[in-house]
Structure formats: C-alpha cells, structure tokens
C-alpha cells in the first residue's frame, strides 16, 4: 500500500539509532552532530503478528509471508526549518510524503551526547518541531489562497468552497493549532488533499529513554517521559517509551539471545514491535490473511474496506471481477483447531461486495474476469 511513517525529531535525539535498530542493520549514520542524516533512508519492516504463525500451525503451509510497513528516517529538524534553516525545506518535503509521523523526543540525560538546545526538555523540543511543521503548513495554505483568488472572483464554485476550507485551516494554524484540530467533512478534506498538510497527519510520540528506565514500567519513574506522556494524553496523541540504545543492541543478537536479553532487563516486548504495531494502529490499518498449502500470507488494508477493495490489494483483477469471499475468522480456527471443524460449525461464510473486512479474517476470493 506504500504507507510510510516518517521518523522526525531534533538532532541528537536518537532517531538514526532507532532507525538502525528498526532495520536490524546500520543503514543510517548515527553520529553525534546535527544533520548527519541528509537524505531520507527508507526501511521496509515486517509487521509483527503472532496470528500468522498460529494459523500456520494448523494449515501447515510451505511458507509464511508477513505484511510490511515502511519507516522513513528524516534528518534532524531545527528552529527555522520551515524557512530553510538546516536544509529544512528538503526535510519538510520528505515528511509531506509520509502517511503518519513518529516524533522521537529525547527523554534521557547523557553528557556525552550534545543536545542541540543545551538541555533536555521534551515539551520545549516538541514545540520547536511542531511550530516548524505548523509554519510550513501555514505557508502552503496562504500560497493556495493567493493562487485561487482569481477563480473565486470569477465565481468558480469549487474554488469558493476550497477557499472557505483553506480559511478555516489558515485561522487555526495562525493561532498555533495543528491542522488535524480542524474538523472537516470528507468533502472538505478532498478539496485540500493535494496540500498534504504535515500537521493533518496522525502523530505518534516516541520517548527515547535511558537503559535504567527501560524495564518493568520504569519509564514512569523517568520525569522527562512522564512529562511527555502527560502532554500526549492532553493532545490526544499516542505515546510509547523506547530505549533506542537497547533496541540497537537487540538488533545485533539472534532471536534466542534477544528473548534472554529482554528477560534480563525485565522488558515484556521489544520496543520496535510496539512501535511498528502502534504506527499501524495510528494509521487505521488492519490485517487479513490468505491461507493454503502453498503459503499463509498477511495483507494490509484500511479499516472499513469492503471485500472487493481488500481483494484488490492482492491483484486489481480480484477487485474488478469480485464475486464473493469465502471467509472465517482467525479466532474460529483457534477455537476449533482445523478448517474442517470450522466448516462443521457453520463458521465458513460466503460474503459479498458489501461485507466490511474485519481484522483477523481469513479469506479466499472468488472472482471472474
């Protein structure tokens, strides 16, 4: 689906270290100076999903193919980025192409790692970045209003409706509010979709904590992370704690060693799995499966998609010639232990074009082209 989550933050907050860990190999330069990452690095990662493995225990396929998700490591933003400071315009362009934003915020003290603003203060850091993002959006909105002036004077109805939406956004952004705070109808959204406003995108905060805060809920004793979590709650955003340093060390271990390492630290789940899953959730994504002797495979769709749209992710012919989908749910297979028993229980259904695909559905599409 080409969905991307951009990783942003001030220089030296741990973005590149985190990205290296996401990729399980060093693809970004993690160096102790601003702007060490100039071009965005795109990393394709597997979405962790235990359900695929469990389905495979019953179906016994030759292979398992997980669904994937893209993260983009975007170089450190600084104050003035919206006006081009620190190569800002280039970085802002890369953020515009992303579907969601993971904002990495420094929540650790370390005298060896220079903070671009001289001290650790998560809320100040957030405000620096988000002010730049809002200013970039405001500039876009103002330019579009100017461009549409002639059309509105000539009575163009679409232009008049578009400017009305732009004025709402202009007012909010001018007051220091994010574009996502403006309530727009689907029709209004469609009129300004081409602007790809950065602050309209879903936001996820990632608190980069130190090793001593990384286990058994210890992040709640980290005053910097506590401030970040309170801010996220107030703004309605999701927040997760991650120790990028620990994740980078985990990335170099084999799977068995990772389990032991996490256990020693008292961590139930790797932070990266949590990050991938939360980014997936923030974007309103769902997973359905296809399962047979050849393979068990996970597929990504948007919440609310109907049968034909879901089929189209596999191949456009499946969507075009959609007849029906033979469907049962992952939980049905877990409860009954085999597809034969799922059928016996009357849980294998035929669903038509209006069926809204559910997260965890296992589907076989019937189509005719």
PDB file of C-alpha atoms in Angstrom, residues 146-293:
ATOM      1  CA  UNK A 146      -3.478  33.525  -3.182  1.00  0.00           C
ATOM      2  CA  UNK A 147      -3.439  31.169  -6.186  1.00  0.00           C
ATOM      3  CA  UNK A 148      -7.233  30.731  -6.048  1.00  0.00           C
ATOM      4  CA  UNK A 149      -8.063  34.424  -5.719  1.00  0.00           C
ATOM      5  CA  UNK A 150      -8.790  34.918  -9.464  1.00  0.00           C
ATOM      6  CA  UNK A 151     -11.006  31.833  -9.654  1.00  0.00           C
ATOM      7  CA  UNK A 152     -13.107  32.897  -6.666  1.00  0.00           C
ATOM      8  CA  UNK A 153     -13.609  36.367  -8.204  1.00  0.00           C
ATOM      9  CA  UNK A 154     -14.913  34.729 -11.387  1.00  0.00           C
ATOM     10  CA  UNK A 155     -17.474  32.780  -9.324  1.00  0.00           C
ATOM     11  CA  UNK A 156     -15.905  29.305  -9.632  1.00  0.00           C
ATOM     12  CA  UNK A 157     -17.926  27.230  -7.135  1.00  0.00           C
ATOM     13  CA  UNK A 158     -15.165  24.679  -6.418  1.00  0.00           C
ATOM     14  CA  UNK A 159     -12.654  27.486  -5.823  1.00  0.00           C
ATOM     15  CA  UNK A 160     -15.050  29.301  -3.459  1.00  0.00           C
ATOM     16  CA  UNK A 161     -15.651  26.079  -1.469  1.00  0.00           C
ATOM     17  CA  UNK A 162     -11.896  25.339  -1.390  1.00  0.00           C
ATOM     18  CA  UNK A 163     -11.005  28.809  -0.122  1.00  0.00           C
ATOM     19  CA  UNK A 164     -13.635  28.505   2.621  1.00  0.00           C
ATOM     20  CA  UNK A 165     -11.838  25.348   3.867  1.00  0.00           C
ATOM     21  CA  UNK A 166      -8.424  26.986   3.476  1.00  0.00           C
ATOM     22  CA  UNK A 167      -9.577  29.961   5.565  1.00  0.00           C
ATOM     23  CA  UNK A 168     -10.569  27.602   8.404  1.00  0.00           C
ATOM     24  CA  UNK A 169      -7.131  25.989   8.286  1.00  0.00           C
ATOM     25  CA  UNK A 170      -5.404  29.364   7.983  1.00  0.00           C
ATOM     26  CA  UNK A 171      -7.133  30.635  11.131  1.00  0.00           C
ATOM     27  CA  UNK A 172      -6.227  27.543  13.181  1.00  0.00           C
ATOM     28  CA  UNK A 173      -2.606  27.415  12.037  1.00  0.00           C
ATOM     29  CA  UNK A 174      -2.239  31.152  12.637  1.00  0.00           C
ATOM     30  CA  UNK A 175      -3.384  30.555  16.219  1.00  0.00           C
ATOM     31  CA  UNK A 176      -0.710  27.881  16.709  1.00  0.00           C
ATOM     32  CA  UNK A 177      -3.086  24.914  16.320  1.00  0.00           C
ATOM     33  CA  UNK A 178      -2.385  21.833  14.219  1.00  0.00           C
ATOM     34  CA  UNK A 179      -4.353  21.211  11.010  1.00  0.00           C
ATOM     35  CA  UNK A 180      -5.730  17.974  12.484  1.00  0.00           C
ATOM     36  CA  UNK A 181      -7.527  20.052  15.146  1.00  0.00           C
ATOM     37  CA  UNK A 182      -9.812  21.478  12.426  1.00  0.00           C
ATOM     38  CA  UNK A 183     -12.924  19.356  11.982  1.00  0.00           C
ATOM     39  CA  UNK A 184     -13.506  18.847   8.250  1.00  0.00           C
ATOM     40  CA  UNK A 185     -16.081  16.759   6.388  1.00  0.00           C
ATOM     41  CA  UNK A 186     -14.831  14.131   3.886  1.00  0.00           C
ATOM     42  CA  UNK A 187     -15.867  16.521   1.075  1.00  0.00           C
ATOM     43  CA  UNK A 188     -13.888  19.399   2.625  1.00  0.00           C
ATOM     44  CA  UNK A 189     -10.867  17.146   3.124  1.00  0.00           C
ATOM     45  CA  UNK A 190     -10.975  16.183  -0.560  1.00  0.00           C
ATOM     46  CA  UNK A 191     -10.721  19.868  -1.565  1.00  0.00           C
ATOM     47  CA  UNK A 192      -7.378  20.349   0.250  1.00  0.00           C
ATOM     48  CA  UNK A 193      -5.969  16.833  -0.039  1.00  0.00           C
ATOM     49  CA  UNK A 194      -3.389  17.956  -2.626  1.00  0.00           C
ATOM     50  CA  UNK A 195      -1.627  20.108   0.021  1.00  0.00           C
ATOM     51  CA  UNK A 196      -0.597  17.022   2.060  1.00  0.00           C
ATOM     52  CA  UNK A 197      -0.548  19.158   5.210  1.00  0.00           C
ATOM     53  CA  UNK A 198       2.004  17.808   7.674  1.00  0.00           C
ATOM     54  CA  UNK A 199       0.094  18.670  10.862  1.00  0.00           C
ATOM     55  CA  UNK A 200      -3.025  16.965   9.497  1.00  0.00           C
ATOM     56  CA  UNK A 201      -1.225  13.609   9.613  1.00  0.00           C
ATOM     57  CA  UNK A 202      -1.611  11.239  12.583  1.00  0.00           C
ATOM     58  CA  UNK A 203       1.136  11.824  15.198  1.00  0.00           C
ATOM     59  CA  UNK A 204       2.805   9.301  17.492  1.00  0.00           C
ATOM     60  CA  UNK A 205       5.320  10.331  20.163  1.00  0.00           C
ATOM     61  CA  UNK A 206       8.284   8.073  20.898  1.00  0.00           C
ATOM     62  CA  UNK A 207      10.006   8.863  24.197  1.00  0.00           C
ATOM     63  CA  UNK A 208      13.655   7.806  23.854  1.00  0.00           C
ATOM     64  CA  UNK A 209      14.515   6.788  27.417  1.00  0.00           C
ATOM     65  CA  UNK A 210      17.756   5.620  29.062  1.00  0.00           C
ATOM     66  CA  UNK A 211      18.561   1.987  29.891  1.00  0.00           C
ATOM     67  CA  UNK A 212      17.710   2.384  33.588  1.00  0.00           C
ATOM     68  CA  UNK A 213      14.144   3.452  32.596  1.00  0.00           C
ATOM     69  CA  UNK A 214      13.638   0.601  30.135  1.00  0.00           C
ATOM     70  CA  UNK A 215      12.194  -2.268  32.192  1.00  0.00           C
ATOM     71  CA  UNK A 216       9.053  -3.222  34.119  1.00  0.00           C
ATOM     72  CA  UNK A 217       7.262   0.125  33.858  1.00  0.00           C
ATOM     73  CA  UNK A 218      10.376   2.047  34.985  1.00  0.00           C
ATOM     74  CA  UNK A 219       9.642   4.712  32.360  1.00  0.00           C
ATOM     75  CA  UNK A 220       7.040   6.045  34.811  1.00  0.00           C
ATOM     76  CA  UNK A 221       9.917   6.999  37.139  1.00  0.00           C
ATOM     77  CA  UNK A 222      11.614   8.974  34.367  1.00  0.00           C
ATOM     78  CA  UNK A 223      10.485  12.618  34.865  1.00  0.00           C
ATOM     79  CA  UNK A 224      11.131  13.535  31.227  1.00  0.00           C
ATOM     80  CA  UNK A 225       8.991  10.649  29.942  1.00  0.00           C
ATOM     81  CA  UNK A 226       6.234  11.419  32.468  1.00  0.00           C
ATOM     82  CA  UNK A 227       6.048  14.997  31.097  1.00  0.00           C
ATOM     83  CA  UNK A 228       5.888  13.666  27.540  1.00  0.00           C
ATOM     84  CA  UNK A 229       3.136  11.144  28.406  1.00  0.00           C
ATOM     85  CA  UNK A 230       1.061  13.858  30.090  1.00  0.00           C
ATOM     86  CA  UNK A 231       1.448  16.103  27.041  1.00  0.00           C
ATOM     87  CA  UNK A 232       0.435  13.266  24.675  1.00  0.00           C
ATOM     88  CA  UNK A 233      -2.672  12.488  26.764  1.00  0.00           C
ATOM     89  CA  UNK A 234      -3.659  16.167  26.743  1.00  0.00           C
ATOM     90  CA  UNK A 235      -3.318  16.399  22.955  1.00  0.00           C
ATOM     91  CA  UNK A 236      -4.978  13.039  22.253  1.00  0.00           C
ATOM     92  CA  UNK A 237      -1.837  11.518  20.700  1.00  0.00           C
ATOM     93  CA  UNK A 238      -0.371   8.063  21.306  1.00  0.00           C
ATOM     94  CA  UNK A 239       2.953   7.761  23.114  1.00  0.00           C
ATOM     95  CA  UNK A 240       5.324   4.846  23.661  1.00  0.00           C
ATOM     96  CA  UNK A 241       8.640   4.559  25.541  1.00  0.00           C
ATOM     97  CA  UNK A 242      11.633   3.107  23.693  1.00  0.00           C
ATOM     98  CA  UNK A 243      15.296   2.885  24.627  1.00  0.00           C
ATOM     99  CA  UNK A 244      16.918   3.261  21.201  1.00  0.00           C
ATOM    100  CA  UNK A 245      20.265   2.148  22.649  1.00  0.00           C
ATOM    101  CA  UNK A 246      18.764  -1.136  23.921  1.00  0.00           C
ATOM    102  CA  UNK A 247      16.929  -1.671  20.615  1.00  0.00           C
ATOM    103  CA  UNK A 248      20.193  -1.188  18.699  1.00  0.00           C
ATOM    104  CA  UNK A 249      21.875  -3.819  20.895  1.00  0.00           C
ATOM    105  CA  UNK A 250      18.908  -6.187  20.420  1.00  0.00           C
ATOM    106  CA  UNK A 251      19.173  -5.810  16.642  1.00  0.00           C
ATOM    107  CA  UNK A 252      22.640  -7.386  16.707  1.00  0.00           C
ATOM    108  CA  UNK A 253      21.507 -10.514  18.584  1.00  0.00           C
ATOM    109  CA  UNK A 254      19.937 -13.664  17.188  1.00  0.00           C
ATOM    110  CA  UNK A 255      16.269 -14.341  18.128  1.00  0.00           C
ATOM    111  CA  UNK A 256      17.025 -16.619  21.115  1.00  0.00           C
ATOM    112  CA  UNK A 257      19.554 -14.172  22.562  1.00  0.00           C
ATOM    113  CA  UNK A 258      17.037 -11.339  22.157  1.00  0.00           C
ATOM    114  CA  UNK A 259      14.490 -13.173  24.299  1.00  0.00           C
ATOM    115  CA  UNK A 260      17.064 -13.745  27.055  1.00  0.00           C
ATOM    116  CA  UNK A 261      18.298 -10.136  26.854  1.00  0.00           C
ATOM    117  CA  UNK A 262      14.761  -8.733  27.189  1.00  0.00           C
ATOM    118  CA  UNK A 263      14.056 -11.076  30.098  1.00  0.00           C
ATOM    119  CA  UNK A 264      17.191  -9.889  31.914  1.00  0.00           C
ATOM    120  CA  UNK A 265      16.040  -6.275  31.522  1.00  0.00           C
ATOM    121  CA  UNK A 266      12.501  -7.106  32.653  1.00  0.00           C
ATOM    122  CA  UNK A 267      11.033  -5.994  29.299  1.00  0.00           C
ATOM    123  CA  UNK A 268       7.998  -7.947  28.076  1.00  0.00           C
ATOM    124  CA  UNK A 269       8.226  -6.906  24.418  1.00  0.00           C
ATOM    125  CA  UNK A 270      10.812  -5.247  22.182  1.00  0.00           C
ATOM    126  CA  UNK A 271      10.087  -1.547  21.770  1.00  0.00           C
ATOM    127  CA  UNK A 272      10.304  -1.838  17.993  1.00  0.00           C
ATOM    128  CA  UNK A 273       7.464  -4.353  17.834  1.00  0.00           C
ATOM    129  CA  UNK A 274       5.401  -1.911  19.874  1.00  0.00           C
ATOM    130  CA  UNK A 275       6.402   0.982  17.586  1.00  0.00           C
ATOM    131  CA  UNK A 276       5.507  -0.885  14.387  1.00  0.00           C
ATOM    132  CA  UNK A 277       2.182  -2.057  15.795  1.00  0.00           C
ATOM    133  CA  UNK A 278       1.296   1.393  17.189  1.00  0.00           C
ATOM    134  CA  UNK A 279       2.173   3.120  13.894  1.00  0.00           C
ATOM    135  CA  UNK A 280      -0.042   0.564  12.115  1.00  0.00           C
ATOM    136  CA  UNK A 281      -2.855   1.337  14.569  1.00  0.00           C
ATOM    137  CA  UNK A 282      -2.418   5.136  14.285  1.00  0.00           C
ATOM    138  CA  UNK A 283      -2.884   4.829  10.514  1.00  0.00           C
ATOM    139  CA  UNK A 284      -6.115   2.854  10.961  1.00  0.00           C
ATOM    140  CA  UNK A 285      -4.697  -0.242   9.278  1.00  0.00           C
ATOM    141  CA  UNK A 286      -5.999  -3.785   9.580  1.00  0.00           C
ATOM    142  CA  UNK A 287      -4.667  -7.216   8.583  1.00  0.00           C
ATOM    143  CA  UNK A 288      -6.460 -10.073   6.873  1.00  0.00           C
ATOM    144  CA  UNK A 289      -4.944 -13.419   5.859  1.00  0.00           C
ATOM    145  CA  UNK A 290      -4.977 -15.825   2.964  1.00  0.00           C
ATOM    146  CA  UNK A 291      -4.134 -19.383   3.941  1.00  0.00           C
ATOM    147  CA  UNK A 292      -3.424 -22.540   1.956  1.00  0.00           C
ATOM    148  CA  UNK A 293      -0.869 -25.308   1.481  1.00  0.00           C
TER     149      UNK A 293
END
